[in-house]
Short mmCIF file of C-alpha atoms and ligand atoms in Angstrom, two decimals:
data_model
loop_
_atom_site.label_atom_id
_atom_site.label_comp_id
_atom_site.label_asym_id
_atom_site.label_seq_id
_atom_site.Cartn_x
_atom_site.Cartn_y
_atom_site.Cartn_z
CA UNK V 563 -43.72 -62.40 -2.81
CA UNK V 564 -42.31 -64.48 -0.64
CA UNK V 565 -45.03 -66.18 1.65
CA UNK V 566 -47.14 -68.62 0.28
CA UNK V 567 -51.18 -67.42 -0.47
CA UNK V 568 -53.19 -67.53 2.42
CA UNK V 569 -56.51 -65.97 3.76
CA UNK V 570 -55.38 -63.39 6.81
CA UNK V 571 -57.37 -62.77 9.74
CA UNK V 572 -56.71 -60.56 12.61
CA UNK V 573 -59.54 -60.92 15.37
CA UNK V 574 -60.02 -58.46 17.91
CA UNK V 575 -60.87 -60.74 20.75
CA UNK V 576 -60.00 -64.46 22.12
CA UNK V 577 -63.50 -65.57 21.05
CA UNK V 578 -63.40 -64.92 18.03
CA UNK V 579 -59.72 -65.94 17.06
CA UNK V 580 -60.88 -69.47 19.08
CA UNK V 581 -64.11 -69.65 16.98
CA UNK V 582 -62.00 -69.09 13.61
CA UNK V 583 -59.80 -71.66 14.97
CA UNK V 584 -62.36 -74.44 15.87
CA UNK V 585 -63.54 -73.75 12.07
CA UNK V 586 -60.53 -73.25 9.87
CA UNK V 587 -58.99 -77.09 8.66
CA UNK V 588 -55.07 -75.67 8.38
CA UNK V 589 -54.86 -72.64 10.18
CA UNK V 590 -51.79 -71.04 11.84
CA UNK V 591 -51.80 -68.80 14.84
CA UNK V 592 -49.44 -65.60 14.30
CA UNK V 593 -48.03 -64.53 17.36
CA UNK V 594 -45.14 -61.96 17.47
CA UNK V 595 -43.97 -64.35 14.48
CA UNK V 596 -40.16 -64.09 14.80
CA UNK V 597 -40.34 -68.15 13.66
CA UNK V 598 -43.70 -68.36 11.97
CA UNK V 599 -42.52 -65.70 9.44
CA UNK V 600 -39.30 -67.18 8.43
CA UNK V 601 -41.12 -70.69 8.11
CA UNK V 602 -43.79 -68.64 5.53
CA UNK V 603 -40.89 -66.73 3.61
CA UNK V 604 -38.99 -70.22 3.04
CA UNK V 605 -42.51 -71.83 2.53
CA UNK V 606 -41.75 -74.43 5.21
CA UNK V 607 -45.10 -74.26 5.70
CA UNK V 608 -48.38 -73.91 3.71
CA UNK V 609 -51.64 -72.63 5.94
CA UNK V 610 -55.07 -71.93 4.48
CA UNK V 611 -55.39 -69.44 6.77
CA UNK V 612 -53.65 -67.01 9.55
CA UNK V 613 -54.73 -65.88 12.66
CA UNK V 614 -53.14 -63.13 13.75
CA UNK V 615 -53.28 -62.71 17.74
CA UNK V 616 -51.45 -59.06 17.52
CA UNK V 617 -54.66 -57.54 17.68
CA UNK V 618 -55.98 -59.04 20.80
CA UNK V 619 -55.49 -57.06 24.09
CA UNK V 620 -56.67 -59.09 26.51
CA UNK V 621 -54.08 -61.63 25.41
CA UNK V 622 -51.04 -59.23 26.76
CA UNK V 623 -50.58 -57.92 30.57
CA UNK V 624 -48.18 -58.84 33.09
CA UNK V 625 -50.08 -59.14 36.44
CA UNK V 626 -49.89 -60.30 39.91
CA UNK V 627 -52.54 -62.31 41.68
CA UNK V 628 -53.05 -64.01 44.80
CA UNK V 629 -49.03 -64.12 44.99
CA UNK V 630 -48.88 -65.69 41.49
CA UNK V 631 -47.65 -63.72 38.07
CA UNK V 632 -49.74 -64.01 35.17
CA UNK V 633 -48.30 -63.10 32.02
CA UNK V 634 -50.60 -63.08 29.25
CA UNK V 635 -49.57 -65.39 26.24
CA UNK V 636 -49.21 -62.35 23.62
CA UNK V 637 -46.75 -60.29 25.93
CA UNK V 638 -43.81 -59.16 24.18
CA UNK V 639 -40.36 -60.14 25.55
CA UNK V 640 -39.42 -56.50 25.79
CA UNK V 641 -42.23 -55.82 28.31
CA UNK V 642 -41.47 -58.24 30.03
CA UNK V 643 -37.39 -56.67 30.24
CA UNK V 644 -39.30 -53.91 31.18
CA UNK V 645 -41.38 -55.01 33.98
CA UNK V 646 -41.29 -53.99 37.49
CA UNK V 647 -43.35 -57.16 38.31
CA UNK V 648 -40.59 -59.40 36.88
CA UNK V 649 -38.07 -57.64 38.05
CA UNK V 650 -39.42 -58.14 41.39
CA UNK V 651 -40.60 -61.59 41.26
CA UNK V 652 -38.94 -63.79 38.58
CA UNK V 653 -35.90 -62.01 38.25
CA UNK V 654 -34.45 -65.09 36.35
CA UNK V 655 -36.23 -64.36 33.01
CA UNK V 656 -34.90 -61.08 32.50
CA UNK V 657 -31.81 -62.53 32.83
CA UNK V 658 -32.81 -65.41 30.28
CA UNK V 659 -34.29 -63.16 28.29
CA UNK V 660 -30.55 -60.94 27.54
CA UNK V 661 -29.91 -64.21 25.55
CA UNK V 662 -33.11 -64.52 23.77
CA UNK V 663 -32.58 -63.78 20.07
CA UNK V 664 -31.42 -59.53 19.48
CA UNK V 665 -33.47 -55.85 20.74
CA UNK V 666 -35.28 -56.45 16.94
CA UNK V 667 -36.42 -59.75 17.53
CA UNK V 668 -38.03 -59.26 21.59
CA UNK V 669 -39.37 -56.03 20.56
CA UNK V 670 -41.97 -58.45 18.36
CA UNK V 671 -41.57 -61.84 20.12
CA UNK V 672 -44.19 -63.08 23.11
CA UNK V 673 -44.16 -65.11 25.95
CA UNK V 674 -46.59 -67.31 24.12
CA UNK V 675 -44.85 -67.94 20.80
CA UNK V 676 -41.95 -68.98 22.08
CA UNK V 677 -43.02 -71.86 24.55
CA UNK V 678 -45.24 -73.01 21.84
CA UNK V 679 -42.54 -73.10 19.01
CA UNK V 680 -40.56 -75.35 21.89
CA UNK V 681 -36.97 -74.91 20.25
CA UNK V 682 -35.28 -77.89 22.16
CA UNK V 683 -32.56 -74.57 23.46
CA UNK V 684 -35.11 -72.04 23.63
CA UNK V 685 -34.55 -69.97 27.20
CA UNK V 686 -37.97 -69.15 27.89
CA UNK V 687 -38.91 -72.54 27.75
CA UNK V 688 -36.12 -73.64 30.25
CA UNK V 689 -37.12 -71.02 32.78
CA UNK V 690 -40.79 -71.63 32.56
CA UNK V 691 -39.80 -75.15 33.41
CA UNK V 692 -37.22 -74.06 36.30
CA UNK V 693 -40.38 -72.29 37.74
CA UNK V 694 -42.66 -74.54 37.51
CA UNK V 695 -45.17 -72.42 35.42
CA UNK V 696 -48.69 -73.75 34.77
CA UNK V 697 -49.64 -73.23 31.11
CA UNK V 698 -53.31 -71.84 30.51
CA UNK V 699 -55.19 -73.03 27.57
CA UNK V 700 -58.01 -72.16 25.68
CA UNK V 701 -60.85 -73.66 23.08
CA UNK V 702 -64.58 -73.44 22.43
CA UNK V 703 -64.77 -76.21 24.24
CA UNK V 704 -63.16 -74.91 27.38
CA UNK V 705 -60.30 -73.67 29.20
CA UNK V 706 -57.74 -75.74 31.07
CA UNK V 707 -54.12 -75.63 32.50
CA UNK V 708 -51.17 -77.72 31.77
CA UNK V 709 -47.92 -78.07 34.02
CA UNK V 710 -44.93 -76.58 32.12
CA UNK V 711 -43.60 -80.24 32.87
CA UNK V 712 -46.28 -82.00 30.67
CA UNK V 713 -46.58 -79.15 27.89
CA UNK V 714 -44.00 -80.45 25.71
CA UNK V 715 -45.40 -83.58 23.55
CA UNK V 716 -42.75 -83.88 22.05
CA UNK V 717 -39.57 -82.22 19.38
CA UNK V 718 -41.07 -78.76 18.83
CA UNK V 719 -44.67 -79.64 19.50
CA UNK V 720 -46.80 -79.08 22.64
CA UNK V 721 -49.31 -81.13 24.19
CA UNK V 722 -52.30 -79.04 22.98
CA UNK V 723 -54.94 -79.54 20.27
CA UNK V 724 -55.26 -78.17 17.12
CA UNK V 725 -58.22 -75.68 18.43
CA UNK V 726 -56.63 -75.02 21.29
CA UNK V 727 -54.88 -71.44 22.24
CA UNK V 728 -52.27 -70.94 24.71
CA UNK V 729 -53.70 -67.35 26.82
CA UNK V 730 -51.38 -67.02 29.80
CA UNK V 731 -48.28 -68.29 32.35
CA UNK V 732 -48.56 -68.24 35.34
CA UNK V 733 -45.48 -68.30 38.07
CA UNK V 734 -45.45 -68.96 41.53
CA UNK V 735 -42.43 -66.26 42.58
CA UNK V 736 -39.50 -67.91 44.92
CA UNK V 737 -39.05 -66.11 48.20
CA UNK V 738 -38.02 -62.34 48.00
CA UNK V 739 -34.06 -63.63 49.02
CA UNK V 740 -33.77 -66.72 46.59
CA UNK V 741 -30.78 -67.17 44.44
CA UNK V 742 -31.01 -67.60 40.62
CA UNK V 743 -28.83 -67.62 37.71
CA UNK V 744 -29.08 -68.23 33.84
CA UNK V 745 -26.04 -69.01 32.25
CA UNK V 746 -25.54 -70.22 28.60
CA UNK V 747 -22.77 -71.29 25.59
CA UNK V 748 -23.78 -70.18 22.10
CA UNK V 749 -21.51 -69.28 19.35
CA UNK V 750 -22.38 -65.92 19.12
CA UNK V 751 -24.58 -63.82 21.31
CA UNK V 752 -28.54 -64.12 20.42
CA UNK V 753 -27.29 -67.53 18.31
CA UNK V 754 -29.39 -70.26 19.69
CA UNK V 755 -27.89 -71.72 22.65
CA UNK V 756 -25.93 -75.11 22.59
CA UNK V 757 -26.32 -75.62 26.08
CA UNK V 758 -28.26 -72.87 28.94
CA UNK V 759 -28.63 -73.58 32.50
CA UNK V 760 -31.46 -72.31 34.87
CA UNK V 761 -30.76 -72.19 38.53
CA UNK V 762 -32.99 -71.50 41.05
CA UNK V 763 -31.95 -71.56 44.83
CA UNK V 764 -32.67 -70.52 48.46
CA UNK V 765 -30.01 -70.71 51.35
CA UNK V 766 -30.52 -71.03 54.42
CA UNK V 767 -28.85 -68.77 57.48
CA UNK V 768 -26.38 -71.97 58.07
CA UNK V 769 -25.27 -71.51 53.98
CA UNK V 770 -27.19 -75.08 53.05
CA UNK V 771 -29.25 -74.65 50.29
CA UNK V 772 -33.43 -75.62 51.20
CA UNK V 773 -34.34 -75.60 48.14
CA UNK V 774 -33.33 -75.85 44.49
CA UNK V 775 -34.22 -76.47 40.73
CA UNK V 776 -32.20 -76.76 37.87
CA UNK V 777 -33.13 -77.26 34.45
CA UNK V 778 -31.28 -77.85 31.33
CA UNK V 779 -32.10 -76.54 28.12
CA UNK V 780 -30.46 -77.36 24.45
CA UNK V 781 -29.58 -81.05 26.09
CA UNK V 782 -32.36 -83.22 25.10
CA UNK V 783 -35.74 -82.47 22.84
CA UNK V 784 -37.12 -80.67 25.80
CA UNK V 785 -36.38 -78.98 28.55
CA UNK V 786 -34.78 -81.18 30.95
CA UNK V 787 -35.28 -80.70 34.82
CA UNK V 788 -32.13 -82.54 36.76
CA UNK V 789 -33.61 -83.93 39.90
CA UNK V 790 -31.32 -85.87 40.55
CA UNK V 791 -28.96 -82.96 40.89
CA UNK V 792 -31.83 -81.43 42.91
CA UNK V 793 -31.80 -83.97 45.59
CA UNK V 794 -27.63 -83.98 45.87
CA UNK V 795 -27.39 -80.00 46.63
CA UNK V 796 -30.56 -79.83 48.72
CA UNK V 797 -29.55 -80.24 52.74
CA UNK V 798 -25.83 -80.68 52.36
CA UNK V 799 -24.13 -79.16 54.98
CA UNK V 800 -21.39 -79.09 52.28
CA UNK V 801 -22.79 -76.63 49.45
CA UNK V 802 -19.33 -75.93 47.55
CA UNK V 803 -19.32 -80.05 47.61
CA UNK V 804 -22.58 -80.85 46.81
CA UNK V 805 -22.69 -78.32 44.20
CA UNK V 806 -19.68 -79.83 42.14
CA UNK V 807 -21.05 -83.19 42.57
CA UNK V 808 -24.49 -82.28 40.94
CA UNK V 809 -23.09 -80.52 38.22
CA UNK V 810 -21.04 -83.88 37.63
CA UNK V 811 -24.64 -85.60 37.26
CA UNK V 812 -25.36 -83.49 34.34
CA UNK V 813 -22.49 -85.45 32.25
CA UNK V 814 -24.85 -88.86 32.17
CA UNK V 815 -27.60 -86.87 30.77
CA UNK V 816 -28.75 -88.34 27.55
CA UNK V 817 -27.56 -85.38 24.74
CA UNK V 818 -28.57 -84.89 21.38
CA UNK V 819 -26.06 -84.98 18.82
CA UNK V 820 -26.42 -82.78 15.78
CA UNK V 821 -24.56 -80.79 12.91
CA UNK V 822 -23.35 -77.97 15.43
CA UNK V 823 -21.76 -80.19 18.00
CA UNK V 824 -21.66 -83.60 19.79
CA UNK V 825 -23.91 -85.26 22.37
CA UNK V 826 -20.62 -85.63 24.68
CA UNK V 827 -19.54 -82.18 23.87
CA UNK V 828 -23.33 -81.39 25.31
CA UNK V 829 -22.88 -83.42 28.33
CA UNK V 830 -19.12 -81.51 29.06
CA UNK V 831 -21.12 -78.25 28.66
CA UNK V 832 -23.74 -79.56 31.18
CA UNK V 833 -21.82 -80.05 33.93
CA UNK V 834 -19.54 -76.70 33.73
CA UNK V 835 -22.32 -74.69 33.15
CA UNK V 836 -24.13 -75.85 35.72
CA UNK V 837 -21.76 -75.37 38.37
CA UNK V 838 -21.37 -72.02 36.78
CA UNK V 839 -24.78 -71.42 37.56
CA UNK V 840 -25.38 -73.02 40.86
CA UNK V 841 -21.69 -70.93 42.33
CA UNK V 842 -23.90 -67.65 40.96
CA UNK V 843 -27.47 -68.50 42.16
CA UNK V 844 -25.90 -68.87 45.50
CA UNK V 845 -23.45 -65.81 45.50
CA UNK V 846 -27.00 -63.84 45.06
CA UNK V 847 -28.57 -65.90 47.75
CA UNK V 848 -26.24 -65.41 50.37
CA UNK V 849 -25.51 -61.06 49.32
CA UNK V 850 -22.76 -61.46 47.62
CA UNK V 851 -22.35 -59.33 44.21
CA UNK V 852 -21.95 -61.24 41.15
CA UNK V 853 -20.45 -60.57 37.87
CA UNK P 42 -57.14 -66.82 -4.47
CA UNK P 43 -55.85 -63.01 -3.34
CA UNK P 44 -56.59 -62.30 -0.11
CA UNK P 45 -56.28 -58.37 0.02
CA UNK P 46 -56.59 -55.30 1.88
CA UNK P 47 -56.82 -51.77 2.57
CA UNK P 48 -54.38 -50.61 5.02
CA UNK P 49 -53.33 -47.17 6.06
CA UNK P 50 -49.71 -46.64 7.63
CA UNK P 51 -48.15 -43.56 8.05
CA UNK P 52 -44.19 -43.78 7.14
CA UNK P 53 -42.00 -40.94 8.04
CA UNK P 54 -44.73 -38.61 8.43
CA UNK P 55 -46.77 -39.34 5.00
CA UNK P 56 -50.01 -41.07 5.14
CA UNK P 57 -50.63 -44.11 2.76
CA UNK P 58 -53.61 -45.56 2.18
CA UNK P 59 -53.38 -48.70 -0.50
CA UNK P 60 -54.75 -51.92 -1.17
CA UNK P 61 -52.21 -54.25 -0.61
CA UNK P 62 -52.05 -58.21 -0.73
CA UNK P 63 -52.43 -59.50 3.06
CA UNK P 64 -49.23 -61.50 2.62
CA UNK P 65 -46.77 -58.74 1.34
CA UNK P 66 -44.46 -58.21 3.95
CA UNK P 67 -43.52 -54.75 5.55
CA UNK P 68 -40.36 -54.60 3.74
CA UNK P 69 -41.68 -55.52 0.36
CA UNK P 70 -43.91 -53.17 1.16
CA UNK P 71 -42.07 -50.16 2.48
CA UNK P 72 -39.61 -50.61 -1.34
CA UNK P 73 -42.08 -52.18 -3.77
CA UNK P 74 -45.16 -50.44 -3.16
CA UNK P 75 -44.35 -47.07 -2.00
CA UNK P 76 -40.84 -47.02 -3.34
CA UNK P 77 -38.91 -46.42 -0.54
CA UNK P 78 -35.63 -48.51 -1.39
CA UNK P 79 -33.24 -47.16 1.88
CA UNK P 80 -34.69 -50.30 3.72
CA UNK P 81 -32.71 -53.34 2.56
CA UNK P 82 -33.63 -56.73 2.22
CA UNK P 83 -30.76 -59.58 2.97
CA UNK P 84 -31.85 -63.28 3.90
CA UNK P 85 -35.55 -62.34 4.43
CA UNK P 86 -36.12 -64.59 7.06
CA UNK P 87 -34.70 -62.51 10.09
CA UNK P 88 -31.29 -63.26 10.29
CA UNK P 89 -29.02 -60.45 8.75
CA UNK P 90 -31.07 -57.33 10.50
CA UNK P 91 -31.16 -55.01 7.18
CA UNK P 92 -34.25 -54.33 6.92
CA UNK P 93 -34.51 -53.03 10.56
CA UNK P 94 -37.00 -50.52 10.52
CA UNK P 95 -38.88 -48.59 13.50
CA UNK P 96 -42.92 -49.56 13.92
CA UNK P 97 -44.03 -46.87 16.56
CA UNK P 98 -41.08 -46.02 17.64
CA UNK P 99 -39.22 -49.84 18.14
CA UNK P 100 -36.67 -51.75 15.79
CA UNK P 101 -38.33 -54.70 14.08
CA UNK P 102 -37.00 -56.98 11.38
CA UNK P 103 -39.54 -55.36 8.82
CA UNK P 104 -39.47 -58.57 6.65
CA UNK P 105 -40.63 -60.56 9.45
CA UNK P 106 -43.73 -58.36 9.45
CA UNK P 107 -46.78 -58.09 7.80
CA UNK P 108 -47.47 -55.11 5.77
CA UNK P 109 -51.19 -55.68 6.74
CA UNK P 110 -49.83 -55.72 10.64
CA UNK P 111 -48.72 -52.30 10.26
CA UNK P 112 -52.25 -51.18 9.59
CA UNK P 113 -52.41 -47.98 12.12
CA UNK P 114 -48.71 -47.70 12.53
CA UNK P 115 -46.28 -45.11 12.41
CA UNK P 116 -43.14 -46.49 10.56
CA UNK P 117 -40.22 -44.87 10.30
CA UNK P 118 -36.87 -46.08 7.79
CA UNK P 119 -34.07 -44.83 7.12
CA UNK P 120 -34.84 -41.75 4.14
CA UNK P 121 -36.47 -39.81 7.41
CA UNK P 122 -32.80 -39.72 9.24
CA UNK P 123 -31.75 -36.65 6.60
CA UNK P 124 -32.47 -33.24 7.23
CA UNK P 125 -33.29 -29.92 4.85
CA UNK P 126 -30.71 -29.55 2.66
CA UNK P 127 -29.30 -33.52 2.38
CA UNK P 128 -28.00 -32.30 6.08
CA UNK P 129 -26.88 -35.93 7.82
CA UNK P 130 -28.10 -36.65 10.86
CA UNK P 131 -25.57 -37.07 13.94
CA UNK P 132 -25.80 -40.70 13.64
CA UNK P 133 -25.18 -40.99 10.14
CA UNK P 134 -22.17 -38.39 10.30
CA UNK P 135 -20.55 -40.38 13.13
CA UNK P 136 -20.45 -43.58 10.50
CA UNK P 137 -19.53 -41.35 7.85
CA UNK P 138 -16.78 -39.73 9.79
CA UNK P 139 -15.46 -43.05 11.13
CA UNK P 140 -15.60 -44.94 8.22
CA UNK P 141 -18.54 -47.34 9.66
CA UNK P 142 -19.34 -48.59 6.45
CA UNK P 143 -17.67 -50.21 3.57
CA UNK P 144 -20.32 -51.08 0.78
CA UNK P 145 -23.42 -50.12 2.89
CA UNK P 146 -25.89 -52.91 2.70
CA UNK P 147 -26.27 -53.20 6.20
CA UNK P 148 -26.23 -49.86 6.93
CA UNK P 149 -29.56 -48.74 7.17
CA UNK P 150 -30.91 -51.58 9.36
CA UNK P 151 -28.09 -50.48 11.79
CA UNK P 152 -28.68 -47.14 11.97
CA UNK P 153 -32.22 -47.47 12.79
CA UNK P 154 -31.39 -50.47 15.30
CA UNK P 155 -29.19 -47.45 17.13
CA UNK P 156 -31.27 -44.46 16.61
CA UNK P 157 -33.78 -46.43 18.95
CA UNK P 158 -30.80 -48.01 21.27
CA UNK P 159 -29.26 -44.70 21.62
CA UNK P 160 -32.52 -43.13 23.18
CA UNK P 161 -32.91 -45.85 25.29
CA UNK P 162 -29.34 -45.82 26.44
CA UNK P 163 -27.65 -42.66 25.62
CA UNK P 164 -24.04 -43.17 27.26
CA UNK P 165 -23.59 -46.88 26.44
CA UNK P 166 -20.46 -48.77 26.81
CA UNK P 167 -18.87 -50.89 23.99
CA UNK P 168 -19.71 -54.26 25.13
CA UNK P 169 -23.50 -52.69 25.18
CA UNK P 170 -23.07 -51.68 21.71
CA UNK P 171 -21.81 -54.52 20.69
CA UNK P 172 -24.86 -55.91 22.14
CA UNK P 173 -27.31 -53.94 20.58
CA UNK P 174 -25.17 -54.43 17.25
CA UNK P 175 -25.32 -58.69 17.75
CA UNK P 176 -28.74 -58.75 15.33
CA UNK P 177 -27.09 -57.44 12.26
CA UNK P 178 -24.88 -59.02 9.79
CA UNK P 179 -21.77 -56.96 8.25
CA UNK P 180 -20.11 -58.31 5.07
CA UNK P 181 -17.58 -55.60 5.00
CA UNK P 182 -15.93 -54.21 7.61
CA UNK P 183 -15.17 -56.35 10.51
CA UNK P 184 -17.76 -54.12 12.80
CA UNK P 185 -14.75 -52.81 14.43
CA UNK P 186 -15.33 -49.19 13.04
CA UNK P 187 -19.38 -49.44 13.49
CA UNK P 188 -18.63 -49.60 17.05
CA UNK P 189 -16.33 -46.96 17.06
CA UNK P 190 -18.77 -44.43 15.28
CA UNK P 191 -21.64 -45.60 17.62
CA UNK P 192 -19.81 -44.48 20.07
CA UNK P 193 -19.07 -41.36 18.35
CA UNK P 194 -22.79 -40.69 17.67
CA UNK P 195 -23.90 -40.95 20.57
CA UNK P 196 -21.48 -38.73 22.87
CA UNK P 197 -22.62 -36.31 19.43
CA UNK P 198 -26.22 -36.81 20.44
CA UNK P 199 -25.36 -36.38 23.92
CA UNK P 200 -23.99 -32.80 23.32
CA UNK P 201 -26.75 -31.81 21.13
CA UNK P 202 -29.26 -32.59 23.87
CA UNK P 203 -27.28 -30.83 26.28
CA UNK P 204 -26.68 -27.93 23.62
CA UNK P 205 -30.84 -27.86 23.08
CA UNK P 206 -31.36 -27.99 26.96
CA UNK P 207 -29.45 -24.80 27.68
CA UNK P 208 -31.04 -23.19 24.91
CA UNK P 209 -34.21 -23.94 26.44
CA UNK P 210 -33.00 -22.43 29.43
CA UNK P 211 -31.19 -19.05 27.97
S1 FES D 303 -33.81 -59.22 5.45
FE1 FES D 303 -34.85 -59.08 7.31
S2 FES D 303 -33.43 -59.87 8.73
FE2 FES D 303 -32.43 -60.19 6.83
S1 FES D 304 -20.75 -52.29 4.97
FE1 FES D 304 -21.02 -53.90 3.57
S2 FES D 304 -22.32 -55.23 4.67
FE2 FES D 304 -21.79 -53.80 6.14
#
């Protein structure tokens, strides 16, 4: 058998998996466990006991409120592919989410697994950060949100406690005409991504861009949100301009380096995906058709 | 300590009901404890896609899966694709008529990985195959001829649902 002993539970509600949480000393929460499973079958990691959140349904829905989307922590990536609501509002994850791992892997992977696990190039991650999403969290002791900004601590861990459960993610949607793109480099599709860029833009009726957010993921621990690059593209009465010279930001970026490939390999990926990126977001913006 | 349970999971249409250890995953599950071997078993931590089997109806790596998760489910692997009489299914005559396998290992999680792309997208193109294909692992034959009889199955399933339909009809 290939996972290490441990005592399984599989509560039906929220309460109950936060009051076996508040309780259990070295517990692990089991979401659609497309990374907790592999860590178990290589014994990477050794809990007393499991919680498994499949069984919760008030953990998974995809809903609009107020003109935010909530998306409950537990919802599977292939709902959200699915979802009118997403299709309609944050159009930019279903593009992300083409890249996210293979059909096998989002038919059982959530929302809420993957910006917990935090993999430094993780999409949904980037995108929640490129939206600005506020986090929702949960404990016996309370509930309280989190800025997709703060929620990363740091490598692979987020800023929450030990009893605490991530329940939802919530999205303010760009205007109904914005611009947006995801664009990544990985070796292979579904490999994780060496570098992925998400844009976010709206253009005005003179073709300068109002507004705009672009966030790097795969560069640094985190996500990493290029303001910087923001600032350069937003106003110019120059976009094609201004759009080349914030990508060229991207290359003082401070990039890991690792076995796969080098930090100034990163940095050279930065800036031509990210002009990629920003040249699609605002084809969409302004009508035109894009590839 | 043995944590255990009693689950109940219906796989291609028989019930089972057995006391299982809450840590057995679904594919040691699916060949160990109810013998059903078709299912294959590669790296066991999600990366090759052979053990690709449906739960309700959707592809899932089945040893990154709890047996004990399936409690309730319908799971379906690859022994349910034959009919009566050892007849192949479309899908598997299209691989057997193209030569879309070499030694086989990875044929079963592919086949089921299709069987649920093809319904979803019956007249796919080969860069969406190729797609759909990107979450298995093929020792063997360069994947060249798994896209080609993909492609064959499912114009085949397209003319047997078109053949059914005007049966219905007659
Ligand atoms: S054995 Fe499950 S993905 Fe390889
Ligand atoms: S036919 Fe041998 S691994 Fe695919």
């Amino acid at each position: 058998m290939k996972p290490p002993p441990f005592h399984y539970h599989d509560p039906r509600c929220l309460d109950d998996a936060l009051g076996l949480l508040a309780e259990k000393e070295n517990a692990k929460l089991l979401a659609g466990g497309q990374s907790l499973m592999p860590m178990l079958n290589m014994r990477f990691v050794f809990p007393d006991d499991v919680i498994d959140l499949n069984r919760i349904p008030e953990l998974t829905s995809i809903g609009e409120d107020e003109g935010l989307v909530r998306i409950g922590a537990m919802t599977r990536q292939c709902a959200l592919e699915r979802s009118e609501v997403i299709r309609d509002h944050c159009p930019i994850i279903i593009e992300a989410l083409r890249y996210v791992g293979h059909i096998q892997t989002r038919n059982r992977g959530t929302i809420g697994g993957s910006l917990c696990h935090l993999d430094p190039s993780a999409e949904l991650p980037t995108v929640a950060q490129g939206l600005d999403a506020t986090i929702h969290i949960q404990s016996k002791r309370g509930a309280r949100t989190l800025a997709m900004e703060d929620f990363p601590a740091f490598y692979m861990t987020p800023a929450i406690e030990p009893d605490e459960i991530v329940t939802a993610v919530e999205f303010a949607p760009w205007p109904k005409d914005h611009g947006f793109a995801f664009v990544e480099f990985a070796r292979r599709l579904g490999d994780f991504a060496i570098v992925g860029v998400a844009v976010l833009l709206v253009v005005s009726a003179d073709g300068s861009i109002s507004r705009a957010s672009i966030t790097l993921g795969g560069v640094g621990q985190a996500p990493i949100r290029c303001t910087a690059a923001e600032e350069i593209v937003t106003g110019s009465n120059d976009s094609d301009a201004a759009m080349r010279e914030a990508a060229e930001t991207c290359r003082k970026i401070d990039a890991m380096d690792d076995l796969h490939v080098s930090g100034v390999y990163r940095q050279k990926l930065a800036v031509a995906l990210t002009l990629r990126a920003l040249r699609k977001a605002y084809d969409r913006a302004i009508g035109e058709s894009v590839a | 300590m043995t944590d255990t349970r009693t689950i109940s999971v219906t796989v291609n249409g028989s019930r089972h009901d057995l006391e299982i250890e809450t840590r057995l995953t679904l594919a040691d599950f699916l060949r160990h404890q109810i013998s059903l071997t078709g299912t294959h078993v590669g790296c066991e931590h999600g990366v090759c896609g052979a053990c690709t089997v449906l739960v309700d109806g959707q592809a899932v790596r089945s040893c990154l899966m709890l047996a004990v998760q399936a409690d309730g489910a319908m799971v379906t692997t690859v022994e349910s694709m034959t009919g009566e009489n050892e007849q192949l299914h479309p899908l598997q005559q299209a691989f057997h008529d193209n030569h879309g396998l070499q030694c086989g290992f990875c044929t079963p999680g592919i086949l089921m990985t299709l069987l649920e792309f093809l319904q979803h997208n019956p007249s796919p193109n080969e860069t969406e195959v190729r797609e759909a294909l990107s979450g298995s692992l093929c020792r063997c034959t360069g994947y060249q001829k798994i896209v080609a009889a993909a492609l064959d199955a499912a114009s085949r399933l397209r003319q047997d649902v078109g053949k059914t339909a005007g049966r219905r009809e007659s």
